[in-house]
Amino acid sequence: MIDIHSHILPDLDDGSTSLSESLEMAREAVKQGIHKIIATPHHANGTYLNETSRVEQSVHTLNEELQLQGIPLTVYIGQEIRLYRDLLEDLDHSRIVTLNRSKYMLVEFPSSHIPNYTDELFHELGIQKITPIIAHPERNQEIKENPSRLLELIEKGGLSQVTAHSILGGFGKTIQAFSMNLCKNHLAHFLASDAHNLTNRPCVLGQAYQTLRENLGNDVADLFQQNARCVLEDHSLLKEIPVWSRRKWFKFWG
Ligand SMILES: [Fe+2]
């Protein structure tokens, strides 16, 4: 299994706080059935700055240690990039990096809203053949209030990634139901752990996939894993047409 979103690298952000914690997180990931993880420390979110070279060094060190310890897991380079206006300039200067240096970039919004320059930035990323993957849209207030905004961003070339904890109800029943609805209606394209530690934000991706299979069937889960492989290997992925009906979604919320 492939995980495209994890805070497994030590001492870079609010994820792992030490090499030993990273190794424990790696062991837990393997228990969940994961053998490949894209490390995505926060970048430019107002608190953490983790430019490409720093992440690259950390990935190299952790992979060496994983080999020494005989843990069957490989870590790949990535970032979880908070959307900001000068992102393209930083991409040109290699200060930011895509997921395993592919055409896919993991981006996050502030939790309260979608920045007003997002549509324009997605368009400009598209010109550079970069596909933004929106991290955990189910936790964004503006998207929760108006899911058609997510649909618009997907129609503008974006993809979206739901978090394992959300599917399992870790952020409450409303977010759980909303997440399941996004997966069911092709408004999500990936499931990922977004693991931060071993305690309140552990890796539960295997359990989340199981829940997804029980509720939505094997096709959705298999497609999500196939999509994750496409990201890691830098292939194009098949985008299903989102199912959208305002009446249906209002009925759901009602
Ligand atoms: Fe994250």
Short mmCIF file of C-alpha atoms and ligand atoms in Angstrom, two decimals:
data_model
loop_
_atom_site.label_atom_id
_atom_site.label_comp_id
_atom_site.label_asym_id
_atom_site.label_seq_id
_atom_site.Cartn_x
_atom_site.Cartn_y
_atom_site.Cartn_z
CA MET A 1 0.00 0.00 0.00
CA ILE A 2 1.17 3.53 -0.77
CA ASP A 3 0.63 6.53 1.50
CA ILE A 4 0.95 9.94 -0.19
CA HIS A 5 0.66 12.17 2.90
CA SER A 6 2.60 11.72 6.15
CA HIS A 7 4.50 13.76 8.72
CA ILE A 8 6.95 10.94 9.43
CA LEU A 9 10.17 12.97 9.09
CA PRO A 10 11.65 13.92 12.47
CA ASP A 11 11.87 17.48 13.82
CA LEU A 12 10.58 19.33 10.78
CA ASP A 13 7.03 20.22 11.77
CA ASP A 14 4.24 19.18 14.14
CA GLY A 15 4.74 15.52 13.18
CA SER A 16 7.42 13.18 14.50
CA THR A 17 9.63 14.75 17.16
CA SER A 18 12.61 12.36 16.95
CA LEU A 19 14.26 9.70 14.81
CA SER A 20 13.11 6.99 17.22
CA GLU A 21 9.50 8.21 16.93
CA SER A 22 9.83 8.19 13.13
CA LEU A 23 11.05 4.59 13.25
CA GLU A 24 8.10 3.62 15.46
CA MET A 25 5.74 5.38 13.04
CA ALA A 26 7.38 3.42 10.22
CA ARG A 27 6.78 0.12 12.06
CA GLU A 28 3.13 1.09 12.58
CA ALA A 29 2.77 2.00 8.90
CA VAL A 30 4.12 -1.41 7.88
CA LYS A 31 1.58 -3.05 10.23
CA GLN A 32 -1.13 -1.11 8.37
CA GLY A 33 0.10 -2.67 5.12
CA ILE A 34 2.10 0.33 3.84
CA HIS A 35 5.49 -0.11 2.16
CA LYS A 36 5.91 3.23 0.44
CA ILE A 37 5.32 6.64 2.02
CA ILE A 38 5.67 10.10 0.57
CA ALA A 39 6.90 12.34 3.39
CA THR A 40 5.02 15.63 3.33
CA PRO A 41 6.20 18.03 6.06
CA HIS A 42 4.30 21.32 6.27
CA HIS A 43 5.77 24.15 4.23
CA ALA A 44 4.87 27.84 4.30
CA ASN A 45 1.90 27.42 6.63
CA GLY A 46 2.95 30.39 8.76
CA THR A 47 4.75 28.22 11.32
CA TYR A 48 6.99 25.84 9.40
CA LEU A 49 9.37 26.34 6.49
CA ASN A 50 10.80 23.17 5.02
CA GLU A 51 12.46 23.87 1.71
CA THR A 52 13.33 21.07 -0.71
CA SER A 53 16.98 20.60 0.31
CA ARG A 54 16.04 20.20 3.99
CA VAL A 55 13.37 17.60 3.22
CA GLU A 56 15.70 15.78 0.83
CA GLN A 57 18.38 15.42 3.50
CA SER A 58 15.87 14.17 6.07
CA VAL A 59 14.39 11.60 3.67
CA HIS A 60 17.90 10.31 2.91
CA THR A 61 18.78 9.93 6.61
CA LEU A 62 15.50 8.19 7.48
CA ASN A 63 15.79 5.75 4.57
CA GLU A 64 19.32 4.84 5.68
CA GLU A 65 18.07 4.18 9.21
CA LEU A 66 15.09 2.15 7.96
CA GLN A 67 17.49 -0.07 6.05
CA LEU A 68 19.79 -0.46 9.05
CA GLN A 69 16.81 -1.44 11.23
CA GLY A 70 15.44 -3.83 8.60
CA ILE A 71 12.08 -2.03 8.39
CA PRO A 72 10.55 -2.75 4.95
CA LEU A 73 9.47 0.80 4.16
CA THR A 74 10.76 3.35 1.65
CA VAL A 75 10.22 7.07 2.12
CA TYR A 76 9.97 9.50 -0.79
CA ILE A 77 10.28 13.26 -0.95
CA GLY A 78 7.31 15.64 -0.81
CA GLN A 79 5.81 18.62 1.00
CA GLU A 80 2.37 19.71 2.16
CA ILE A 81 2.39 23.24 0.80
CA ARG A 82 0.08 25.91 2.17
CA LEU A 83 -1.17 27.79 -0.84
CA TYR A 84 0.53 31.19 -1.23
CA ARG A 85 0.83 33.72 -4.03
CA ASP A 86 4.57 33.29 -4.75
CA LEU A 87 4.37 29.52 -4.93
CA LEU A 88 5.21 29.41 -8.65
CA GLU A 89 8.33 31.51 -8.19
CA ASP A 90 9.50 29.17 -5.43
CA LEU A 91 8.77 26.18 -7.67
CA ASP A 92 10.99 27.75 -10.37
CA HIS A 93 13.79 28.06 -7.80
CA SER A 94 13.28 24.48 -6.51
CA ARG A 95 12.45 25.70 -3.02
CA ILE A 96 9.27 23.67 -3.17
CA VAL A 97 8.95 20.13 -4.43
CA THR A 98 6.12 18.02 -5.80
CA LEU A 99 5.24 14.51 -4.57
CA ASN A 100 8.26 12.34 -5.41
CA ARG A 101 9.16 15.04 -7.97
CA SER A 102 6.14 14.08 -10.06
CA LYS A 103 3.59 16.38 -11.72
CA TYR A 104 1.44 16.17 -8.55
CA MET A 105 1.69 18.77 -5.77
CA LEU A 106 0.06 18.39 -2.34
CA VAL A 107 -1.50 21.71 -1.29
CA GLU A 108 -3.48 22.73 1.77
CA PHE A 109 -5.84 25.62 2.40
CA PRO A 110 -6.35 27.45 5.67
CA SER A 111 -9.03 25.53 7.61
CA SER A 112 -11.50 28.44 7.47
CA HIS A 113 -11.65 29.28 3.76
CA ILE A 114 -10.28 28.94 0.24
CA PRO A 115 -7.90 31.83 -0.64
CA ASN A 116 -9.36 34.11 -3.33
CA TYR A 117 -6.38 33.59 -5.68
CA THR A 118 -6.79 29.78 -5.69
CA ASP A 119 -8.57 29.45 -9.04
CA GLU A 120 -5.95 31.63 -10.75
CA LEU A 121 -3.09 29.69 -9.13
CA PHE A 122 -4.60 26.33 -10.15
CA HIS A 123 -4.84 27.65 -13.70
CA GLU A 124 -1.18 28.72 -13.66
CA LEU A 125 -0.10 25.38 -12.19
CA GLY A 126 -2.02 23.69 -15.00
CA ILE A 127 -0.04 25.68 -17.58
CA GLN A 128 3.11 24.25 -15.98
CA LYS A 129 1.58 20.75 -16.16
CA ILE A 130 1.37 20.52 -12.36
CA THR A 131 -1.75 18.96 -10.82
CA PRO A 132 -2.59 20.25 -7.33
CA ILE A 133 -3.95 17.69 -4.87
CA ILE A 134 -6.07 19.39 -2.21
CA ALA A 135 -5.27 17.91 1.22
CA HIS A 136 -8.26 17.04 3.42
CA PRO A 137 -11.02 19.16 1.78
CA GLU A 138 -13.46 17.60 4.25
CA ARG A 139 -11.96 19.76 7.01
CA ASN A 140 -12.21 23.09 5.19
CA GLN A 141 -15.08 25.25 6.43
CA GLU A 142 -15.88 26.88 3.08
CA ILE A 143 -16.01 23.49 1.32
CA LYS A 144 -18.16 22.00 4.09
CA GLU A 145 -20.64 24.86 3.71
CA ASN A 146 -20.52 24.85 -0.07
CA PRO A 147 -19.21 21.60 -1.59
CA SER A 148 -19.74 23.01 -5.09
CA ARG A 149 -16.52 25.04 -4.53
CA LEU A 150 -14.61 21.77 -4.41
CA LEU A 151 -16.35 20.63 -7.58
CA GLU A 152 -15.26 23.88 -9.30
CA LEU A 153 -11.63 23.35 -8.26
CA ILE A 154 -11.71 19.76 -9.52
CA GLU A 155 -13.15 20.98 -12.81
CA LYS A 156 -10.23 23.45 -12.97
CA GLY A 157 -7.78 20.54 -12.82
CA GLY A 158 -7.44 19.82 -9.11
CA LEU A 159 -7.67 16.50 -7.30
CA SER A 160 -8.51 15.88 -3.67
CA GLN A 161 -7.30 13.68 -0.82
CA VAL A 162 -9.44 12.60 2.10
CA THR A 163 -7.74 11.73 5.39
CA ALA A 164 -7.97 8.27 6.98
CA HIS A 165 -9.00 9.67 10.37
CA SER A 166 -11.96 11.45 8.78
CA ILE A 167 -13.28 8.21 7.28
CA LEU A 168 -12.99 6.50 10.68
CA GLY A 169 -14.88 9.27 12.50
CA GLY A 170 -11.84 10.70 14.31
CA PHE A 171 -12.97 14.26 13.53
CA GLY A 172 -16.65 13.62 14.31
CA LYS A 173 -19.63 12.07 12.59
CA THR A 174 -20.41 15.05 10.33
CA ILE A 175 -16.93 15.06 8.80
CA GLN A 176 -17.07 11.26 8.55
CA ALA A 177 -20.34 11.34 6.58
CA PHE A 178 -19.13 14.22 4.42
CA SER A 179 -15.86 12.36 3.66
CA MET A 180 -17.73 9.22 2.68
CA ASN A 181 -19.96 11.30 0.42
CA LEU A 182 -16.92 12.89 -1.29
CA CYS A 183 -15.43 9.43 -1.92
CA LYS A 184 -18.70 8.01 -3.20
CA ASN A 185 -19.35 10.88 -5.61
CA HIS A 186 -15.85 11.13 -7.16
CA LEU A 187 -15.03 14.38 -5.39
CA ALA A 188 -12.08 12.60 -3.74
CA HIS A 189 -9.29 10.76 -5.53
CA PHE A 190 -7.02 9.61 -2.72
CA LEU A 191 -7.10 8.32 0.82
CA ALA A 192 -3.98 9.05 2.89
CA SER A 193 -2.90 8.79 6.52
CA ASP A 194 -1.72 12.37 7.27
CA ALA A 195 -0.14 10.61 10.27
CA HIS A 196 1.59 12.94 12.73
CA ASN A 197 2.57 10.70 15.64
CA LEU A 198 1.77 7.48 17.52
CA THR A 199 -0.85 8.91 19.85
CA ASN A 200 -3.64 11.25 18.72
CA ARG A 201 -2.79 11.25 14.99
CA PRO A 202 -1.41 7.74 14.28
CA CYS A 203 -1.32 5.97 10.95
CA VAL A 204 -4.71 4.28 10.46
CA LEU A 205 -4.72 4.02 6.68
CA GLY A 206 -5.24 0.25 6.58
CA GLN A 207 -8.31 0.52 8.83
CA ALA A 208 -9.68 3.42 6.81
CA TYR A 209 -9.35 1.44 3.57
CA GLN A 210 -11.19 -1.44 5.24
CA THR A 211 -14.03 0.90 6.25
CA LEU A 212 -14.12 2.31 2.74
CA ARG A 213 -14.37 -1.21 1.27
CA GLU A 214 -17.19 -2.15 3.67
CA ASN A 215 -19.19 1.00 2.90
CA LEU A 216 -18.48 1.77 -0.75
CA GLY A 217 -17.14 -1.52 -2.13
CA ASN A 218 -13.78 -2.57 -3.51
CA ASP A 219 -13.85 -0.48 -6.69
CA VAL A 220 -13.44 2.88 -4.92
CA ALA A 221 -10.68 1.58 -2.64
CA ASP A 222 -8.83 -0.08 -5.52
CA LEU A 223 -9.10 3.08 -7.61
CA PHE A 224 -7.65 5.19 -4.78
CA GLN A 225 -4.67 2.85 -4.44
CA GLN A 226 -4.17 2.88 -8.20
CA ASN A 227 -4.25 6.69 -8.11
CA ALA A 228 -1.62 6.74 -5.34
CA ARG A 229 0.60 4.53 -7.50
CA CYS A 230 0.12 6.94 -10.42
CA VAL A 231 1.38 9.78 -8.22
CA LEU A 232 4.42 7.87 -6.99
CA GLU A 233 5.30 6.73 -10.53
CA ASP A 234 4.32 10.04 -12.15
CA HIS A 235 1.66 8.62 -14.45
CA SER A 236 -1.58 10.27 -15.49
CA LEU A 237 -4.61 9.00 -13.63
CA LEU A 238 -8.14 8.38 -14.78
CA LYS A 239 -10.40 11.04 -13.33
CA GLU A 240 -14.00 9.94 -12.84
CA ILE A 241 -16.63 12.59 -13.48
CA PRO A 242 -17.87 13.97 -10.14
CA VAL A 243 -21.50 13.29 -9.34
CA TRP A 244 -23.12 16.49 -8.24
CA SER A 245 -26.70 17.40 -7.47
CA ARG A 246 -27.43 20.40 -5.28
CA ARG A 247 -30.77 18.91 -4.25
CA LYS A 248 -29.19 15.60 -3.31
CA TRP A 249 -26.47 17.24 -1.20
CA PHE A 250 -28.93 19.45 0.59
CA LYS A 251 -31.02 16.38 1.25
CA PHE A 252 -27.93 14.72 2.67
CA TRP A 253 -27.27 17.62 5.02
CA GLY A 254 -30.89 17.86 5.98
FE FE B 1 -0.72 16.94 6.74
#
